[in-house]
Short mmCIF file of C-alpha atoms and ligand atoms in Angstrom, two decimals:
data_model
loop_
_atom_site.label_atom_id
_atom_site.label_comp_id
_atom_site.label_asym_id
_atom_site.label_seq_id
_atom_site.Cartn_x
_atom_site.Cartn_y
_atom_site.Cartn_z
CA MET C 1 30.06 26.25 -22.14
CA LYS C 2 28.72 28.49 -19.50
CA THR C 3 25.22 29.54 -18.05
CA ALA C 4 25.03 32.90 -16.44
CA GLY C 5 28.76 32.62 -15.83
CA TYR C 6 28.81 29.17 -14.35
CA PRO C 7 30.34 26.18 -16.05
CA ILE C 8 28.33 23.43 -17.52
CA ILE C 9 29.75 20.43 -16.07
CA SER C 10 30.10 16.84 -17.19
CA LYS C 11 29.15 13.59 -15.35
CA GLN C 12 33.01 13.03 -14.85
CA GLU C 13 33.25 16.47 -13.14
CA VAL C 14 30.06 15.87 -11.00
CA VAL C 15 31.30 12.47 -9.68
CA SER C 16 34.79 13.82 -8.93
CA LEU C 17 33.00 16.34 -6.66
CA ILE C 18 31.13 13.90 -4.44
CA LYS C 19 33.33 11.48 -2.38
CA ASP C 20 32.54 8.35 -0.61
CA GLY C 21 31.19 9.12 2.74
CA ASP C 22 29.95 12.76 1.89
CA THR C 23 26.85 14.16 3.11
CA VAL C 24 24.81 15.29 -0.03
CA ALA C 25 21.83 17.49 0.43
CA PHE C 26 19.42 17.13 -2.64
CA SER C 27 16.52 19.48 -3.53
CA GLY C 28 12.96 17.85 -3.59
CA PHE C 29 10.07 17.60 -1.21
CA THR C 30 8.41 14.44 -2.56
CA ALA C 31 9.22 13.94 -6.29
CA ALA C 32 8.54 17.79 -6.89
CA GLY C 33 11.56 19.76 -7.69
CA ALA C 34 13.79 16.62 -6.81
CA ALA C 35 17.33 16.47 -8.23
CA LYS C 36 17.19 14.08 -11.10
CA ALA C 37 20.26 14.05 -13.32
CA VAL C 38 22.97 14.26 -10.50
CA PRO C 39 21.33 11.14 -8.61
CA ALA C 40 21.26 9.23 -11.81
CA MET C 41 25.03 10.09 -12.55
CA LEU C 42 25.90 8.85 -8.86
CA ALA C 43 23.94 5.67 -9.24
CA GLU C 44 25.96 4.67 -12.33
CA HIS C 45 29.17 5.85 -10.75
CA ALA C 46 28.50 3.88 -7.58
CA ARG C 47 27.70 0.65 -9.66
CA GLN C 48 31.16 1.20 -11.61
CA GLU C 49 32.97 1.78 -8.11
CA HIS C 50 31.41 -1.34 -6.65
CA ALA C 51 32.43 -3.49 -9.71
CA HIS C 52 35.85 -2.37 -9.14
CA GLY C 53 35.62 -3.26 -5.48
CA ARG C 54 35.70 0.35 -4.25
CA SER C 55 33.26 1.72 -1.72
CA PHE C 56 31.00 4.66 -2.76
CA ARG C 57 27.99 5.27 -0.38
CA ILE C 58 26.84 8.75 0.49
CA ARG C 59 24.79 10.29 3.44
CA VAL C 60 21.49 11.62 1.67
CA ILE C 61 19.22 14.41 3.12
CA THR C 62 16.44 16.00 1.17
CA GLY C 63 13.45 18.02 2.20
CA ALA C 64 11.11 15.01 2.45
CA SER C 65 10.76 11.82 0.15
CA SER C 66 12.33 12.51 -3.17
CA GLY C 67 10.92 10.47 -5.98
CA ASN C 68 12.53 7.42 -7.69
CA TYR C 69 15.94 8.76 -8.53
CA ILE C 70 16.99 8.79 -4.97
CA ASP C 71 14.74 6.53 -2.87
CA ASN C 72 14.59 3.77 -5.56
CA ASP C 73 17.58 4.11 -8.08
CA LEU C 74 20.33 5.39 -5.79
CA ALA C 75 19.30 2.94 -3.32
CA GLU C 76 19.14 0.04 -5.71
CA ALA C 77 22.85 1.01 -6.64
CA ASN C 78 23.73 0.59 -2.93
CA ALA C 79 24.94 4.14 -2.74
CA ILE C 80 23.14 5.32 0.32
CA SER C 81 24.46 4.70 3.76
CA TRP C 82 22.50 7.15 5.67
CA ARG C 83 19.14 8.84 4.95
CA ALA C 84 17.01 11.79 6.63
CA PRO C 85 14.34 13.21 7.17
CA TYR C 86 11.69 11.04 5.36
CA GLN C 87 11.61 8.44 2.49
CA GLY C 88 9.00 6.99 0.15
CA GLY C 89 10.64 4.33 -2.07
CA LYS C 90 10.41 0.52 -1.85
CA ASN C 91 14.03 -0.20 -2.45
CA LEU C 92 15.24 2.13 0.12
CA ARG C 93 12.55 1.17 2.54
CA ASP C 94 13.68 -2.46 2.28
CA GLN C 95 17.29 -1.57 2.92
CA ILE C 96 16.24 0.56 5.95
CA ASN C 97 14.11 -2.45 7.16
CA SER C 98 17.11 -4.73 6.69
CA GLN C 99 19.44 -2.30 8.62
CA GLU C 100 21.44 -1.74 5.58
CA VAL C 101 20.81 2.12 5.49
CA GLU C 102 20.66 4.20 8.84
CA TYR C 103 17.38 6.25 8.76
CA VAL C 104 16.59 9.36 10.79
CA ASP C 105 13.00 9.81 10.73
CA MET C 106 12.08 13.44 11.78
CA HIS C 107 9.62 16.30 11.94
CA LEU C 108 9.99 18.16 8.76
CA SER C 109 9.92 21.72 9.98
CA HIS C 110 13.00 20.74 12.14
CA VAL C 111 15.16 19.81 9.19
CA PRO C 112 16.51 23.29 8.03
CA GLN C 113 17.53 24.44 11.56
CA THR C 114 18.89 20.91 12.38
CA VAL C 115 21.14 21.01 9.36
CA SER C 116 22.24 24.72 9.72
CA ALA C 117 23.04 24.02 13.58
CA GLY C 118 25.44 21.46 12.40
CA PHE C 119 23.47 18.67 14.22
CA PHE C 120 24.33 16.24 11.18
CA GLY C 121 27.71 17.52 10.55
CA LYS C 122 29.00 19.28 7.46
CA VAL C 123 26.95 19.29 4.20
CA ASN C 124 29.56 18.51 1.69
CA VAL C 125 27.58 19.18 -1.44
CA ALA C 126 24.12 20.47 -2.18
CA VAL C 127 22.43 19.63 -5.53
CA VAL C 128 19.41 21.68 -6.23
CA GLU C 129 17.10 21.87 -9.13
CA ALA C 130 16.27 25.28 -10.44
CA THR C 131 14.64 26.99 -13.48
CA GLN C 132 17.39 29.74 -13.40
CA ILE C 133 20.49 31.07 -11.57
CA THR C 134 21.82 34.67 -11.99
CA PRO C 135 25.53 35.61 -12.03
CA ASP C 136 24.96 37.36 -8.44
CA GLY C 137 23.72 33.95 -6.98
CA ARG C 138 19.93 34.27 -7.08
CA VAL C 139 18.46 30.62 -7.55
CA TYR C 140 14.94 30.34 -8.81
CA LEU C 141 13.59 27.06 -7.57
CA SER C 142 11.35 24.79 -9.57
CA ALA C 143 8.37 22.74 -8.21
CA SER C 144 9.17 22.53 -4.55
CA ILE C 145 11.09 24.79 -1.97
CA GLY C 146 11.50 22.43 0.86
CA ALA C 147 14.88 22.84 2.56
CA SER C 148 16.77 23.90 -0.59
CA PRO C 149 17.22 27.58 0.48
CA THR C 150 18.98 26.28 3.65
CA TRP C 151 21.12 23.63 1.52
CA LEU C 152 22.33 26.55 -0.63
CA THR C 153 23.67 28.46 2.48
CA CYS C 154 25.01 25.48 4.27
CA ALA C 155 26.76 23.26 1.85
CA ASP C 156 30.43 23.72 1.08
CA LYS C 157 29.98 23.16 -2.69
CA VAL C 158 26.73 23.54 -4.74
CA ILE C 159 25.70 22.03 -8.04
CA ILE C 160 22.59 23.54 -9.72
CA GLU C 161 20.46 21.18 -12.01
CA ILE C 162 18.78 23.75 -14.54
CA ASN C 163 15.53 21.86 -15.55
CA HIS C 164 14.33 23.24 -18.83
CA CYS C 165 11.07 21.25 -18.47
CA HIS C 166 9.84 23.51 -15.72
CA SER C 167 8.69 27.12 -16.50
CA PRO C 168 10.83 30.10 -14.93
CA ARG C 169 7.29 31.52 -14.02
CA LEU C 170 7.19 28.87 -11.11
CA SER C 171 9.11 31.38 -9.04
CA GLU C 172 5.92 33.59 -9.02
CA LEU C 173 4.58 31.23 -6.52
CA ALA C 174 7.65 31.21 -4.30
CA ASP C 175 7.95 32.99 -0.91
CA ILE C 176 11.46 32.45 0.41
CA PHE C 177 12.50 33.46 3.84
CA ILE C 178 15.16 32.00 5.96
CA MET C 179 14.64 32.30 9.67
CA PRO C 180 17.86 33.61 11.59
CA PRO C 181 19.28 31.28 14.02
CA PRO C 182 17.93 31.32 17.75
CA PRO C 183 17.83 33.28 19.85
CA ARG C 184 17.41 36.28 17.43
CA ARG C 185 14.07 35.12 16.00
CA HIS C 186 11.26 37.46 15.66
CA PRO C 187 7.46 36.63 14.94
CA ILE C 188 7.06 35.33 11.36
CA ASN C 189 4.68 37.74 9.71
CA VAL C 190 2.37 35.13 8.15
CA TYR C 191 -1.02 36.19 9.29
CA ASN C 192 -3.14 34.80 6.59
CA PRO C 193 -2.50 31.60 4.45
CA LEU C 194 -1.46 33.56 1.23
CA ALA C 195 0.89 36.12 2.90
CA LYS C 196 4.06 36.82 1.23
CA ILE C 197 6.98 37.86 3.40
CA GLY C 198 10.20 36.84 1.44
CA TRP C 199 11.67 36.54 -1.94
CA PRO C 200 10.79 34.64 -5.09
CA PHE C 201 14.51 33.21 -5.06
CA ALA C 202 16.88 31.49 -2.89
CA GLN C 203 20.50 32.70 -2.56
CA VAL C 204 23.88 31.14 -2.85
CA ASP C 205 27.31 32.39 -2.83
CA PRO C 206 28.38 32.16 -6.44
CA LYS C 207 31.86 31.22 -5.43
CA LYS C 208 30.34 27.95 -4.04
CA VAL C 209 28.72 26.99 -7.26
CA MET C 210 30.84 24.19 -8.89
CA GLY C 211 28.75 24.25 -12.08
CA ILE C 212 25.51 23.55 -13.79
CA VAL C 213 23.89 20.33 -14.89
CA GLU C 214 21.15 20.64 -17.55
CA ASN C 215 18.04 18.62 -17.19
CA ASN C 216 14.70 18.19 -19.16
CA GLU C 217 12.71 15.90 -17.26
CA PRO C 218 9.36 16.13 -15.58
CA ASP C 219 8.81 15.41 -11.90
CA GLN C 220 7.97 11.70 -11.45
CA VAL C 221 4.81 12.32 -9.54
CA MET C 222 2.40 9.46 -9.56
CA ALA C 223 -1.38 9.91 -9.71
CA PHE C 224 -3.40 8.62 -6.62
CA SER C 225 -5.56 5.74 -7.16
CA GLN C 226 -9.37 6.33 -7.74
CA GLU C 227 -11.42 6.92 -4.62
CA ASP C 228 -12.82 3.71 -3.37
CA GLU C 229 -16.07 3.05 -1.20
CA THR C 230 -13.95 3.02 1.91
CA SER C 231 -12.27 6.47 1.34
CA LYS C 232 -15.60 8.08 0.20
CA LYS C 233 -17.12 6.85 3.56
CA ILE C 234 -14.33 8.35 5.47
CA ALA C 235 -14.48 11.49 3.63
CA ASN C 236 -18.30 11.69 4.19
CA HIS C 237 -17.76 11.31 8.01
CA VAL C 238 -15.09 14.05 8.06
CA ILE C 239 -17.44 16.39 5.98
CA GLU C 240 -20.36 15.83 8.32
CA PHE C 241 -18.23 16.59 11.31
CA LEU C 242 -16.72 19.79 9.80
CA LEU C 243 -20.40 20.91 8.84
CA ASN C 244 -21.59 20.32 12.36
CA GLU C 245 -18.54 22.12 13.85
CA LYS C 246 -19.66 25.17 11.61
CA GLN C 247 -23.20 24.87 12.52
CA SER C 248 -22.34 24.84 16.35
CA GLY C 249 -20.10 27.93 15.93
CA ARG C 250 -16.86 25.96 17.00
CA ILE C 251 -15.38 26.81 13.65
CA PRO C 252 -16.43 29.99 11.77
CA PRO C 253 -18.82 30.04 8.76
CA GLN C 254 -15.82 30.22 6.12
CA LEU C 255 -14.13 27.31 8.18
CA PHE C 256 -10.45 27.41 9.35
CA PRO C 257 -7.55 26.64 7.09
CA LEU C 258 -7.39 23.04 6.35
CA GLN C 259 -4.24 20.94 6.08
CA ALA C 260 -4.50 17.36 4.50
CA GLY C 261 -1.87 14.63 4.82
CA VAL C 262 -0.44 12.51 2.09
CA GLY C 263 -1.95 9.34 0.67
CA ASN C 264 -5.03 8.10 -1.13
CA THR C 265 -7.29 8.75 1.58
CA ALA C 266 -6.32 12.23 2.26
CA ASN C 267 -6.80 12.79 -1.57
CA ALA C 268 -10.31 11.39 -1.40
CA VAL C 269 -11.31 13.59 1.51
CA LEU C 270 -10.21 16.62 -0.47
CA ALA C 271 -12.14 15.59 -3.46
CA GLY C 272 -15.22 15.06 -1.24
CA LEU C 273 -14.88 18.41 0.28
CA GLY C 274 -14.85 19.86 -3.26
CA ARG C 275 -18.16 18.13 -4.24
CA HIS C 276 -20.17 18.94 -1.08
CA PRO C 277 -22.50 21.86 -1.66
CA ASP C 278 -22.60 22.86 1.98
CA ILE C 279 -18.95 23.13 2.39
CA PRO C 280 -18.07 26.86 1.72
CA PRO C 281 -15.02 28.06 -0.11
CA PHE C 282 -11.94 27.67 2.13
CA TYR C 283 -8.20 28.19 2.25
CA MET C 284 -5.37 25.51 2.98
CA TYR C 285 -2.30 25.99 4.94
CA SER C 286 -0.76 22.53 4.26
CA GLU C 287 2.54 20.93 3.42
CA VAL C 288 2.06 19.23 0.18
CA PHE C 289 -0.30 20.70 -2.85
CA GLN C 290 -1.59 17.67 -4.14
CA ASP C 291 -3.82 16.75 -7.27
CA ALA C 292 -7.20 17.21 -5.81
CA MET C 293 -6.28 20.73 -4.70
CA LEU C 294 -6.00 22.03 -8.20
CA GLU C 295 -9.47 20.89 -9.14
CA LEU C 296 -10.73 22.59 -6.06
CA ILE C 297 -9.19 25.74 -7.19
CA ASP C 298 -10.62 25.68 -10.51
CA SER C 299 -14.08 25.00 -9.18
CA GLY C 300 -13.79 27.98 -6.78
CA LYS C 301 -13.87 25.85 -3.68
CA LEU C 302 -10.36 26.39 -2.72
CA LEU C 303 -9.74 30.19 -2.39
CA GLY C 304 -5.89 29.56 -1.99
CA ALA C 305 -3.16 27.42 -0.58
CA SER C 306 0.04 27.62 1.13
CA ALA C 307 2.44 24.45 0.66
CA THR C 308 6.07 23.77 0.07
CA ALA C 309 5.67 21.32 -2.76
CA LEU C 310 3.52 21.02 -6.02
CA THR C 311 3.12 17.48 -5.91
CA ILE C 312 0.99 16.92 -8.90
CA VAL C 313 1.09 15.06 -12.08
CA PRO C 314 2.95 16.69 -14.93
CA GLU C 315 -0.24 17.61 -16.89
CA LYS C 316 -1.47 19.47 -13.92
CA LEU C 317 1.82 21.23 -13.30
CA LYS C 318 1.72 22.51 -16.95
CA GLN C 319 -1.94 23.78 -16.33
CA ILE C 320 -0.38 26.04 -13.63
CA GLU C 321 2.56 27.12 -15.78
CA ASP C 322 0.43 27.99 -18.64
CA ASN C 323 -2.08 29.97 -16.32
CA MET C 324 0.37 31.51 -14.06
CA ASP C 325 -1.39 35.07 -13.82
CA PHE C 326 -4.40 33.16 -12.26
CA TYR C 327 -2.63 30.62 -10.09
CA SER C 328 0.10 33.10 -8.70
CA LYS C 329 -2.76 34.74 -6.85
CA LYS C 330 -3.98 31.43 -5.28
CA ILE C 331 -0.77 29.50 -4.40
CA VAL C 332 2.25 30.22 -2.21
CA LEU C 333 5.21 27.94 -2.00
CA ARG C 334 7.16 28.29 1.28
CA PRO C 335 10.35 26.75 2.94
CA GLN C 336 9.35 23.78 4.85
CA GLU C 337 10.12 25.42 8.16
CA ILE C 338 7.44 28.02 7.44
CA SER C 339 4.86 25.82 5.76
CA ASN C 340 4.98 23.51 8.73
CA HIS C 341 5.89 25.97 11.46
CA PRO C 342 4.06 25.15 14.72
CA GLY C 343 3.64 28.86 15.64
CA ILE C 344 1.77 29.70 12.23
CA ILE C 345 -0.35 26.52 12.42
CA ARG C 346 -1.66 27.52 15.89
CA ARG C 347 -2.02 31.12 14.84
CA LEU C 348 -4.15 30.33 11.81
CA GLY C 349 -6.23 27.67 13.58
CA VAL C 350 -5.37 25.08 11.19
CA VAL C 351 -7.67 22.01 11.08
CA ALA C 352 -5.26 19.08 10.31
CA ILE C 353 -6.55 15.84 8.68
CA ASN C 354 -3.70 13.21 8.71
CA THR C 355 -3.58 9.58 8.00
CA ALA C 356 -2.85 6.85 10.38
CA LEU C 357 -1.64 3.00 9.76
CA GLU C 358 -3.31 2.07 12.93
CA ILE C 359 -4.79 3.83 16.10
CA ASP C 360 -5.19 2.59 19.63
CA ILE C 361 -8.34 2.46 21.77
CA TYR C 362 -6.96 5.56 23.53
CA GLY C 363 -6.16 7.60 20.57
CA ASN C 364 -2.42 7.13 20.06
CA VAL C 365 -1.64 7.09 16.44
CA ASN C 366 1.01 4.92 14.45
CA SER C 367 1.63 6.42 11.06
CA SER C 368 4.85 5.04 10.19
CA HIS C 369 5.94 1.67 11.57
CA VAL C 370 4.16 -1.51 10.49
CA LEU C 371 4.11 -3.90 13.58
CA GLY C 372 6.09 -1.44 15.32
CA THR C 373 9.36 -2.54 13.54
CA HIS C 374 9.08 -1.85 9.63
CA VAL C 375 9.01 1.65 8.52
CA MET C 376 6.54 2.48 5.72
CA ASN C 377 7.47 6.31 5.09
CA GLY C 378 7.93 8.27 8.26
CA VAL C 379 6.29 10.76 10.61
CA GLY C 380 6.55 13.58 7.90
CA GLY C 381 4.85 16.71 8.63
CA SER C 382 1.89 15.04 10.60
CA GLY C 383 3.52 15.75 13.94
CA GLU C 384 3.70 19.41 13.72
CA PHE C 385 0.35 19.80 12.18
CA ALA C 386 -1.45 17.46 14.63
CA ARG C 387 0.34 19.05 17.78
CA ASN C 388 -0.38 22.54 16.91
CA SER C 389 -3.65 22.41 15.03
CA HIS C 390 -6.89 23.92 16.13
CA LEU C 391 -8.40 20.49 15.55
CA SER C 392 -6.48 17.41 14.81
CA ILE C 393 -8.18 14.52 12.98
CA PHE C 394 -6.56 11.01 12.02
CA MET C 395 -8.27 8.80 9.65
CA THR C 396 -7.66 5.22 8.48
CA PRO C 397 -9.65 2.38 7.02
CA SER C 398 -10.83 0.04 9.85
CA ILE C 399 -9.00 -2.96 8.50
CA ALA C 400 -6.20 -3.65 6.16
CA LYS C 401 -5.07 -6.75 4.22
CA GLY C 402 -8.74 -7.89 3.58
CA GLY C 403 -9.47 -7.93 7.33
CA LYS C 404 -6.36 -9.81 8.45
CA ILE C 405 -5.17 -6.59 10.28
CA SER C 406 -7.37 -4.37 12.55
CA ALA C 407 -6.42 -0.60 12.48
CA VAL C 408 -7.85 -0.28 15.94
CA VAL C 409 -5.70 -2.00 18.35
CA PRO C 410 -5.36 -2.12 22.18
CA MET C 411 -1.93 -0.38 22.08
CA VAL C 412 0.09 1.01 19.04
CA PRO C 413 3.61 -0.54 19.01
CA HIS C 414 5.06 2.79 17.67
CA VAL C 415 3.55 6.30 18.41
CA ASP C 416 3.90 8.95 16.10
CA ASN C 417 1.29 11.24 17.53
CA ASN C 418 0.17 10.63 20.88
CA GLU C 419 -3.45 10.73 22.49
CA HIS C 420 -2.60 14.46 23.62
CA SER C 421 -2.46 15.62 20.04
CA VAL C 422 -5.45 13.56 18.47
CA GLN C 423 -8.84 14.98 18.97
CA VAL C 424 -10.80 13.01 16.27
CA VAL C 425 -10.37 9.70 14.91
CA VAL C 426 -12.43 8.27 11.92
CA THR C 427 -12.57 5.09 9.99
CA GLU C 428 -15.23 4.14 7.31
CA GLN C 429 -17.24 2.72 10.27
CA GLY C 430 -17.69 6.18 11.91
CA LEU C 431 -16.06 9.18 13.44
CA ALA C 432 -15.15 9.35 17.26
CA ASP C 433 -14.93 12.86 18.73
CA LEU C 434 -12.55 12.54 21.53
CA ARG C 435 -12.61 16.03 22.92
CA GLY C 436 -13.26 16.04 26.81
CA LEU C 437 -13.39 12.41 27.15
CA GLY C 438 -11.21 10.55 29.69
CA PRO C 439 -9.30 7.30 28.69
CA LEU C 440 -12.15 4.71 29.21
CA GLU C 441 -14.65 7.03 27.61
CA ARG C 442 -12.19 7.25 24.63
CA ALA C 443 -11.78 3.35 24.56
CA GLU C 444 -15.58 2.90 24.52
CA LYS C 445 -16.26 5.59 21.72
CA ILE C 446 -13.44 4.39 19.53
CA ILE C 447 -14.21 0.72 19.69
CA ASN C 448 -18.09 1.16 19.18
CA THR C 449 -17.62 3.91 16.43
CA CYS C 450 -14.40 3.29 14.72
CA ALA C 451 -13.44 -0.34 15.06
CA HIS C 452 -14.41 -2.91 12.50
CA PRO C 453 -17.39 -5.17 13.87
CA LEU C 454 -15.17 -8.13 13.42
CA TYR C 455 -12.80 -6.68 16.05
CA ARG C 456 -15.22 -5.04 18.46
CA PRO C 457 -15.81 -8.13 20.95
CA TYR C 458 -11.91 -8.80 21.15
CA LEU C 459 -11.18 -5.04 21.96
CA LYS C 460 -14.28 -4.69 24.52
CA GLU C 461 -13.09 -7.91 26.19
CA TYR C 462 -9.47 -6.54 26.43
CA VAL C 463 -10.75 -3.39 28.20
CA ALA C 464 -13.04 -5.39 30.55
CA LYS C 465 -10.31 -7.75 31.57
CA GLY C 466 -7.45 -5.23 31.84
CA SER C 467 -5.77 -4.10 34.78
CA CYS C 468 -6.89 -0.52 35.61
CA GLY C 469 -5.48 2.58 36.88
CA HIS C 470 -6.33 5.79 34.98
CA ILE C 471 -6.04 3.55 31.85
CA CYS C 472 -6.83 -0.17 31.39
CA HIS C 473 -4.25 -2.37 29.94
CA ASP C 474 -3.04 -5.86 30.18
CA LEU C 475 0.46 -5.87 29.57
CA THR C 476 0.60 -9.62 28.76
CA ARG C 477 -1.85 -9.23 25.95
CA CYS C 478 -1.43 -5.49 24.75
CA PHE C 479 0.44 -6.54 21.55
CA GLU C 480 -1.57 -9.95 21.20
CA LEU C 481 -3.23 -8.96 17.84
CA HIS C 482 0.24 -7.87 16.32
CA ARG C 483 1.86 -11.11 17.61
CA ASN C 484 -0.88 -13.15 15.93
CA PHE C 485 -0.38 -11.45 12.76
CA LYS C 486 3.37 -12.25 12.77
CA GLU C 487 2.79 -15.80 13.80
CA PHE C 488 -0.35 -16.60 11.97
CA GLY C 489 -0.69 -14.03 9.29
CA GLU C 490 -3.92 -12.49 10.77
CA MET C 491 -4.65 -10.76 13.98
CA LEU C 492 -7.54 -13.03 14.94
CA PRO C 493 -6.69 -16.37 13.57
CA ASN C 494 -9.54 -18.32 15.25
CA CYS C 495 -12.30 -16.20 14.00
O1 0RQ F 1 -0.21 -1.62 1.82
O2 0RQ F 1 0.30 -0.83 -0.37
O3 0RQ F 1 0.65 -3.23 0.25
O4 0RQ F 1 -1.61 -2.37 -0.25
O5 0RQ F 1 -0.30 0.12 4.12
O6 0RQ F 1 -2.11 2.01 3.10
O7 0RQ F 1 -4.56 2.68 2.93
O8 0RQ F 1 -3.16 2.78 0.73
O9 0RQ F 1 -2.71 4.34 2.73
O10 0RQ F 1 -2.06 5.74 0.91
O11 0RQ F 1 -3.56 6.64 2.63
O12 0RQ F 1 -1.13 6.02 3.29
C1 0RQ F 1 -0.03 6.27 6.92
C2 0RQ F 1 1.21 5.13 4.89
C3 0RQ F 1 -1.36 5.86 4.52
C4 0RQ F 1 0.70 7.66 4.64
C5 0RQ F 1 0.23 6.27 5.24
C6 0RQ F 1 -1.02 -0.95 4.36
C7 0RQ F 1 -2.08 -1.25 3.35
C8 0RQ F 1 -1.25 -0.54 2.13
C9 0RQ F 1 -0.86 1.96 2.64
P1 0RQ F 1 -0.23 -2.14 0.18
P2 0RQ F 1 -3.29 2.85 2.22
P3 0RQ F 1 -2.46 5.67 2.35
C10 0RQ F 1 2.02 15.08 5.78
C11 0RQ F 1 1.55 14.09 6.55
C12 0RQ F 1 2.77 9.47 7.46
C13 0RQ F 1 3.25 10.75 6.91
C14 0RQ F 1 2.21 11.91 7.14
C15 0RQ F 1 1.75 8.06 5.35
C16 0RQ F 1 -0.36 0.53 2.80
O13 0RQ F 1 -0.46 8.59 4.96
O14 0RQ F 1 2.95 7.73 5.07
O15 0RQ F 1 1.26 11.67 7.58
N1 0RQ F 1 1.67 9.03 6.46
N2 0RQ F 1 2.59 13.03 6.46
O16 0RQ F 1 -2.49 -2.41 3.27
C17 0RQ F 1 0.05 -2.94 8.28
C18 0RQ F 1 -1.74 -1.58 9.24
C19 0RQ F 1 -1.90 -1.02 7.93
C20 0RQ F 1 -1.11 -1.55 6.83
C21 0RQ F 1 -2.52 0.00 6.13
N3 0RQ F 1 -2.47 -1.22 10.38
N4 0RQ F 1 -0.74 -2.52 9.41
N5 0RQ F 1 -0.17 -2.53 7.13
N6 0RQ F 1 -1.56 -0.92 5.75
N7 0RQ F 1 -2.68 -0.06 7.59
C22 0RQ F 1 1.46 16.22 6.26
C23 0RQ F 1 1.18 17.32 5.36
O17 0RQ F 1 1.12 17.04 4.31
C24 0RQ F 1 0.97 18.61 5.92
#
């Protein structure tokens, strides 16, 4: 059988195209638009090969995390040896943290140019989910763009997963533009969040397409948990701050475009912004279009959004597909090197709101590595937004694990975003505006405003007794809270 002139290939043919040790680039940015059928075939193939004592492990690259088929199932089949640039599955996380899988955690806008420059070697096979492909090689992508346009140009061989579950009308949201390699780059003509500068399809050389695999499964996007009291308080502090900035004229009456990171807290902040009567209708220039944003569009609060993935539950995706005449004027999906492009973020004056696991008293942020050693997910797009935004906000609950962990610590044991890129930090306790403050002023503000009261005396004493130059630290104690947690299961065991 053939589709648009390309053969429909069997599992046997698929697995014969992908060899042990190959680098395989899959579509998907989060679970949105992720390849599904081929990873499942490869997991089964890996199990069979391993049962026969043969090695089968591949190097896996995607746009960002990639849902269960890759970060859980393929990992569970011990079929991944190397992974980039972000992940979000428990099985894979455990394998990375036990050194079974090598993991390259990277800024997401760098991924396409890193791969096309050959920094990661050859891409042997690309597996890309689409709603349609034409005989001349136009590929209409599904719920995410991510780095798929680059995979299609760089890979030696290509397999297309046609997902009949997604509407072909999703391509009405797409704006695909691949930057030429440096030094032949020109300004990118995105001067407002909804500007379109490219095409609704990606392109592939038809000769590289080995075949089509058909698929009929929705994206496995999970709903966020309900907003709790802590995330509501964080959201209220952020909203009050934005209103105050607006009132003082530091941001315009219609606000600057917002970016919101991933996670439950970020979703709660978006929902809170939507409900507040004094927040005017605004735009977003972000990375992931998440559930709360659809409600904001429906209520008229969100005028439009640029992203690279529609990370929304299947019912909400269907709502978009069924009302495309309306939503195609409100949502633009771009390749990740454009959605997260530092120059555009700076040009548009984006207000970036991201989430930390922990912050230190000087404003350095750890979003990725628990105790400095164990990866949670990765830096994701937080770095490019935080570093280039007009205003960079980081938020986190002040304590984790029932108070056994303080999210405000003397020194973070891993830095994703440093004090030079962080202007505002916020917990449910309060918001610390760090602009214009020197290190010791920052420490005082963060401890008194953001730290949980349980931990304030410890943190104040740490600063008071530290050895001071420009910054105060006690190098014998800067990780004492983390060491306590490792040894006693809580950061302040004697309290
Ligand atoms: O553990 O799941 O066992 O309960 O970490 O914590 O509070 O549910 O956090 O869902 O908001 O995610 C930083 C992980 C936050 C996410 C992170 C434990 C806590 C819980 C999760 P359990 P919450 P959220 C994209 C931006 C990096 C990438 C990024 C993330 C679990 O936001 O991956 O920003 N960000 N991309 O108990 C040990 C601490 C802890 C801790 C919390 N200090 N130490 N464990 N936990 N704090 C950019 C765009 O979209 C543009």
